[in-house]
PDB file of C-alpha atoms in Angstrom:
ATOM      1  CA  ARG R1330       0.062  -0.001  -0.029  1.00  0.00           C
ATOM      2  CA  ASP R1331       1.001   3.603  -0.709  1.00  0.00           C
ATOM      3  CA  ALA R1332       1.077   5.641   2.419  1.00  0.00           C
ATOM      4  CA  GLY R1333       1.482   8.910   0.589  1.00  0.00           C
ATOM      5  CA  PRO R1334       4.548  11.206   0.400  1.00  0.00           C
ATOM      6  CA  PRO R1335       7.091  10.725   3.121  1.00  0.00           C
ATOM      7  CA  PRO R1336       6.637  13.047   6.163  1.00  0.00           C
ATOM      8  CA  ARG R1337       8.376  16.494   5.747  1.00  0.00           C
ATOM      9  CA  GLU R1338      10.753  17.576   8.369  1.00  0.00           C
ATOM     10  CA  VAL R1339       9.319  20.703  10.064  1.00  0.00           C
ATOM     11  CA  SER R1340      11.841  23.178  11.406  1.00  0.00           C
ATOM     12  CA  ALA R1341      10.990  25.487  14.255  1.00  0.00           C
ATOM     13  CA  LYS R1342      10.647  29.069  13.050  1.00  0.00           C
ATOM     14  CA  LYS R1343      13.088  31.443  14.567  1.00  0.00           C
ATOM     15  CA  PRO R1344      11.561  34.607  16.064  1.00  0.00           C
ATOM     16  CA  PRO R1345      12.507  37.723  14.196  1.00  0.00           C
ATOM     17  CA  PRO R1346      15.601  39.369  15.385  1.00  0.00           C
ATOM     18  CA  GLN R1347      14.850  42.093  18.068  1.00  0.00           C
ATOM     19  CA  LYS R1348      16.412  45.480  18.107  1.00  0.00           C
ATOM     20  CA  PRO R1349      18.889  45.939  20.858  1.00  0.00           C
ATOM     21  CA  GLN R1350      17.297  47.567  23.825  1.00  0.00           C
ATOM     22  CA  ASP R1351      18.762  50.263  25.933  1.00  0.00           C
ATOM     23  CA  PRO R1352      19.711  48.631  29.277  1.00  0.00           C
ATOM     24  CA  GLY R1353      18.363  51.699  31.190  1.00  0.00           C
ATOM     25  CA  VAL R1354      14.910  51.295  29.674  1.00  0.00           C
ATOM     26  CA  PRO R1355      12.594  48.786  31.351  1.00  0.00           C
ATOM     27  CA  ARG R1356      11.158  45.992  29.330  1.00  0.00           C
ATOM     28  CA  GLY R1357       7.808  46.737  27.698  1.00  0.00           C
ATOM     29  CA  SER R1358       8.471  50.453  27.352  1.00  0.00           C
ATOM     30  CA  SER R1359       8.971  52.206  24.034  1.00  0.00           C
ATOM     31  CA  GLY R1360      12.600  51.512  24.199  1.00  0.00           C
ATOM     32  CA  GLY R1361      13.482  55.160  23.590  1.00  0.00           C
ATOM     33  CA  ARG R1362      11.944  55.082  20.123  1.00  0.00           C
ATOM     34  CA  THR R1363       9.496  57.922  20.929  1.00  0.00           C
ATOM     35  CA  SER R1364      10.286  61.217  22.398  1.00  0.00           C
ATOM     36  CA  THR R1365       9.113  61.890  25.932  1.00  0.00           C
ATOM     37  CA  LYS R1366       7.641  65.265  26.870  1.00  0.00           C
ATOM     38  CA  ILE R1367       7.940  66.466  30.391  1.00  0.00           C
ATOM     39  CA  VAL R1368       4.707  67.917  31.517  1.00  0.00           C
ATOM     40  CA  GLU R1369       4.215  70.198  34.458  1.00  0.00           C
ATOM     41  CA  LYS R1370       0.959  71.095  36.051  1.00  0.00           C
ATOM     42  CA  ALA R1371       0.170  74.780  35.971  1.00  0.00           C
ATOM     43  CA  PRO R1372      -1.160  76.317  39.217  1.00  0.00           C
ATOM     44  CA  ASN R1373      -4.879  75.811  39.886  1.00  0.00           C
ATOM     45  CA  LEU R1374      -6.556  79.088  39.249  1.00  0.00           C
ATOM     46  CA  GLY R1375     -10.027  77.833  40.422  1.00  0.00           C
ATOM     47  CA  SER R1376     -10.990  76.137  37.258  1.00  0.00           C
ATOM     48  CA  ALA R1377     -12.170  72.472  37.323  1.00  0.00           C
ATOM     49  CA  LYS R1378      -9.717  71.498  34.598  1.00  0.00           C
ATOM     50  CA  GLN R1379      -6.009  71.492  35.263  1.00  0.00           C
ATOM     51  CA  ASN R1380      -3.811  73.182  32.682  1.00  0.00           C
ATOM     52  CA  THR R1381      -0.509  71.606  31.617  1.00  0.00           C
ATOM     53  CA  ARG R1382       2.489  73.038  29.973  1.00  0.00           C
ATOM     54  CA  ILE R1383       5.345  71.455  28.106  1.00  0.00           C
ATOM     55  CA  VAL R1384       8.737  72.018  29.769  1.00  0.00           C
ATOM     56  CA  GLY R1385      11.890  72.355  27.635  1.00  0.00           C
ATOM     57  CA  GLU R1386      12.842  73.651  24.268  1.00  0.00           C
ATOM     58  CA  PRO R1387      10.269  73.551  21.459  1.00  0.00           C
ATOM     59  CA  PRO R1388      11.336  72.108  18.128  1.00  0.00           C
ATOM     60  CA  ALA R1389      13.567  74.440  15.941  1.00  0.00           C
ATOM     61  CA  GLY R1390      11.397  76.986  14.200  1.00  0.00           C
ATOM     62  CA  THR R1391       8.585  76.866  16.631  1.00  0.00           C
ATOM     63  CA  LEU R1392       7.533  78.323  19.966  1.00  0.00           C
ATOM     64  CA  HIS R1393       4.755  77.908  22.468  1.00  0.00           C
ATOM     65  CA  VAL R1394       2.238  80.835  22.948  1.00  0.00           C
ATOM     66  CA  ARG R1395      -0.024  81.104  25.907  1.00  0.00           C
ATOM     67  CA  ILE R1396      -3.345  82.989  25.615  1.00  0.00           C
ATOM     68  CA  ARG R1397      -4.827  83.955  28.935  1.00  0.00           C
ATOM     69  CA  ASP R1398      -8.649  84.192  29.135  1.00  0.00           C
ATOM     70  CA  ASN R1399      -9.690  87.445  30.740  1.00  0.00           C
ATOM     71  CA  VAL R1400     -13.195  87.258  29.206  1.00  0.00           C
ATOM     72  CA  ALA R1401     -14.524  84.741  31.847  1.00  0.00           C
ATOM     73  CA  ALA R1402     -12.236  86.220  34.535  1.00  0.00           C
ATOM     74  CA  LEU R1403     -10.884  82.722  35.245  1.00  0.00           C
ATOM     75  CA  GLY R1404      -7.337  83.417  34.136  1.00  0.00           C
ATOM     76  CA  GLU R1405      -7.314  80.081  32.281  1.00  0.00           C
ATOM     77  CA  GLU R1406      -4.382  79.734  29.816  1.00  0.00           C
ATOM     78  CA  THR R1407      -4.516  77.955  26.444  1.00  0.00           C
ATOM     79  CA  TYR R1408      -1.312  76.880  24.875  1.00  0.00           C
ATOM     80  CA  PHE R1409      -0.513  76.777  21.109  1.00  0.00           C
ATOM     81  CA  LYS R1410       2.654  75.556  19.392  1.00  0.00           C
ATOM     82  CA  VAL R1411       3.268  77.970  16.470  1.00  0.00           C
ATOM     83  CA  LYS R1412       5.870  78.577  13.817  1.00  0.00           C
ATOM     84  CA  TRP R1413       7.786  81.870  13.918  1.00  0.00           C
ATOM     85  CA  SER R1414       6.148  82.836  10.613  1.00  0.00           C
ATOM     86  CA  THR R1415       2.586  82.037  11.574  1.00  0.00           C
ATOM     87  CA  ARG R1416       0.268  85.058  11.422  1.00  0.00           C
ATOM     88  CA  MET R1417      -1.510  85.785  14.829  1.00  0.00           C
ATOM     89  CA  GLU R1418      -4.849  85.749  12.986  1.00  0.00           C
ATOM     90  CA  ARG R1419      -4.552  81.915  12.661  1.00  0.00           C
ATOM     91  CA  VAL R1420      -3.757  81.599  16.375  1.00  0.00           C
ATOM     92  CA  PHE R1421      -6.541  83.781  17.384  1.00  0.00           C
ATOM     93  CA  GLN R1422      -9.056  82.019  15.132  1.00  0.00           C
ATOM     94  CA  ALA R1423      -8.065  78.651  16.682  1.00  0.00           C
ATOM     95  CA  TYR R1424      -8.508  80.163  20.145  1.00  0.00           C
ATOM     96  CA  ALA R1425     -11.955  81.517  19.293  1.00  0.00           C
ATOM     97  CA  VAL R1426     -13.065  78.107  17.875  1.00  0.00           C
ATOM     98  CA  ARG R1427     -11.773  76.399  21.035  1.00  0.00           C
ATOM     99  CA  LYS R1428     -13.639  78.822  23.251  1.00  0.00           C
ATOM    100  CA  ARG R1429     -16.756  78.655  21.067  1.00  0.00           C
ATOM    101  CA  SER R1430     -16.703  82.377  20.469  1.00  0.00           C
ATOM    102  CA  SER R1431     -16.478  84.692  17.527  1.00  0.00           C
ATOM    103  CA  LEU R1432     -13.161  86.275  16.671  1.00  0.00           C
ATOM    104  CA  ASP R1433     -14.956  89.606  16.089  1.00  0.00           C
ATOM    105  CA  THR R1434     -15.949  89.821  19.804  1.00  0.00           C
ATOM    106  CA  LEU R1435     -12.368  89.252  21.123  1.00  0.00           C
ATOM    107  CA  ARG R1436      -9.166  91.447  21.276  1.00  0.00           C
ATOM    108  CA  PHE R1437      -5.676  90.329  22.153  1.00  0.00           C
ATOM    109  CA  ARG R1438      -2.935  92.251  23.854  1.00  0.00           C
ATOM    110  CA  LEU R1439       0.483  91.691  25.113  1.00  0.00           C
ATOM    111  CA  PRO R1440       0.887  92.378  28.864  1.00  0.00           C
ATOM    112  CA  GLY R1441       2.013  95.952  29.333  1.00  0.00           C
ATOM    113  CA  ALA R1442       1.389  96.941  25.709  1.00  0.00           C
ATOM    114  CA  ASP R1443      -0.615 100.032  24.861  1.00  0.00           C
ATOM    115  CA  ARG R1444      -2.254  98.520  21.697  1.00  0.00           C
ATOM    116  CA  ASP R1445      -3.819  95.303  20.492  1.00  0.00           C
ATOM    117  CA  VAL R1446      -2.002  92.669  18.647  1.00  0.00           C
ATOM    118  CA  GLY R1447      -2.627  92.992  14.911  1.00  0.00           C
ATOM    119  CA  MET R1448      -3.982  90.031  12.897  1.00  0.00           C
ATOM    120  CA  ASP R1449      -1.161  90.289  10.326  1.00  0.00           C
ATOM    121  CA  GLU R1450       1.650  90.244  12.917  1.00  0.00           C
ATOM    122  CA  THR R1451       3.812  87.194  13.477  1.00  0.00           C
ATOM    123  CA  SER R1452       5.666  86.052  16.640  1.00  0.00           C
ATOM    124  CA  THR R1453       8.871  87.253  14.907  1.00  0.00           C
ATOM    125  CA  SER R1454       7.491  90.756  14.295  1.00  0.00           C
ATOM    126  CA  LEU R1455       6.157  90.904  17.925  1.00  0.00           C
ATOM    127  CA  GLY R1456       9.533  89.640  19.315  1.00  0.00           C
ATOM    128  CA  LEU R1457       7.844  86.848  21.192  1.00  0.00           C
ATOM    129  CA  GLU R1458       9.851  84.178  23.161  1.00  0.00           C
ATOM    130  CA  ASP R1459       8.909  80.634  24.040  1.00  0.00           C
ATOM    131  CA  LEU R1460       5.879  80.493  26.470  1.00  0.00           C
ATOM    132  CA  ALA R1461       4.983  84.181  25.635  1.00  0.00           C
ATOM    133  CA  LEU R1462       1.727  85.296  27.189  1.00  0.00           C
ATOM    134  CA  ILE R1463      -1.032  87.105  25.246  1.00  0.00           C
ATOM    135  CA  ASP R1464      -4.174  88.416  27.084  1.00  0.00           C
ATOM    136  CA  CYS R1465      -7.558  87.994  25.597  1.00  0.00           C
ATOM    137  CA  PHE R1466     -10.404  90.508  26.360  1.00  0.00           C
ATOM    138  CA  ALA R1467     -13.874  90.899  25.246  1.00  0.00           C
ATOM    139  CA  LYS R1468     -14.416  93.886  22.994  1.00  0.00           C
ATOM    140  CA  GLU R1469     -16.530  96.664  24.498  1.00  0.00           C
ATOM    141  CA  PRO R1470     -19.869  97.309  22.868  1.00  0.00           C
ATOM    142  CA  GLU R1471     -18.600 100.707  21.699  1.00  0.00           C
ATOM    143  CA  GLU R1472     -15.666  99.099  19.899  1.00  0.00           C
ATOM    144  CA  LEU R1473     -17.951  96.688  18.123  1.00  0.00           C
ATOM    145  CA  MET R1474     -20.133  99.618  16.993  1.00  0.00           C
ATOM    146  CA  LYS R1475     -17.105 101.528  15.615  1.00  0.00           C
ATOM    147  CA  GLU R1476     -15.973  98.543  13.582  1.00  0.00           C
ATOM    148  CA  GLU R1477     -19.454  98.033  12.115  1.00  0.00           C
ATOM    149  CA  GLU R1478     -19.475 101.666  11.082  1.00  0.00           C
ATOM    150  CA  LEU R1479     -16.038 101.351   9.457  1.00  0.00           C
ATOM    151  CA  ALA R1480     -16.975  98.213   7.541  1.00  0.00           C
ATOM    152  CA  PRO R1481     -17.940  98.765   3.862  1.00  0.00           C
TER     153      PRO R1481
END
């Protein structure tokens, strides 16, 4: 009787070679393949949600900008990572969307400045440094009326 083909020899599969792991990194961690950001808690200013900020240098060509909410009088800060060439209008528009507000009802000013930050200005033209602070205020009704009169 023909029993069929002879049994094949099965070899055990070798596991794929593993990348050498840094001895200082515990097993099961990322092995140093991803960057770690150090996060520090900002002081609690009475809000239910804790703010965090990234400690250390931002990537080259970028900086972190903080916008402090003076509209709701909570002093809550929102952080944005922006390029040096980014127009402030984009940052302010993103802030307004996050706060579910209209950009037309908000104004932004650097602490100690005597004028509002212009929409066409950049962090370079303003001379901002990393973690620069910009205050956000609600426009007064008189300011809103003046803008409507000036609009074509």
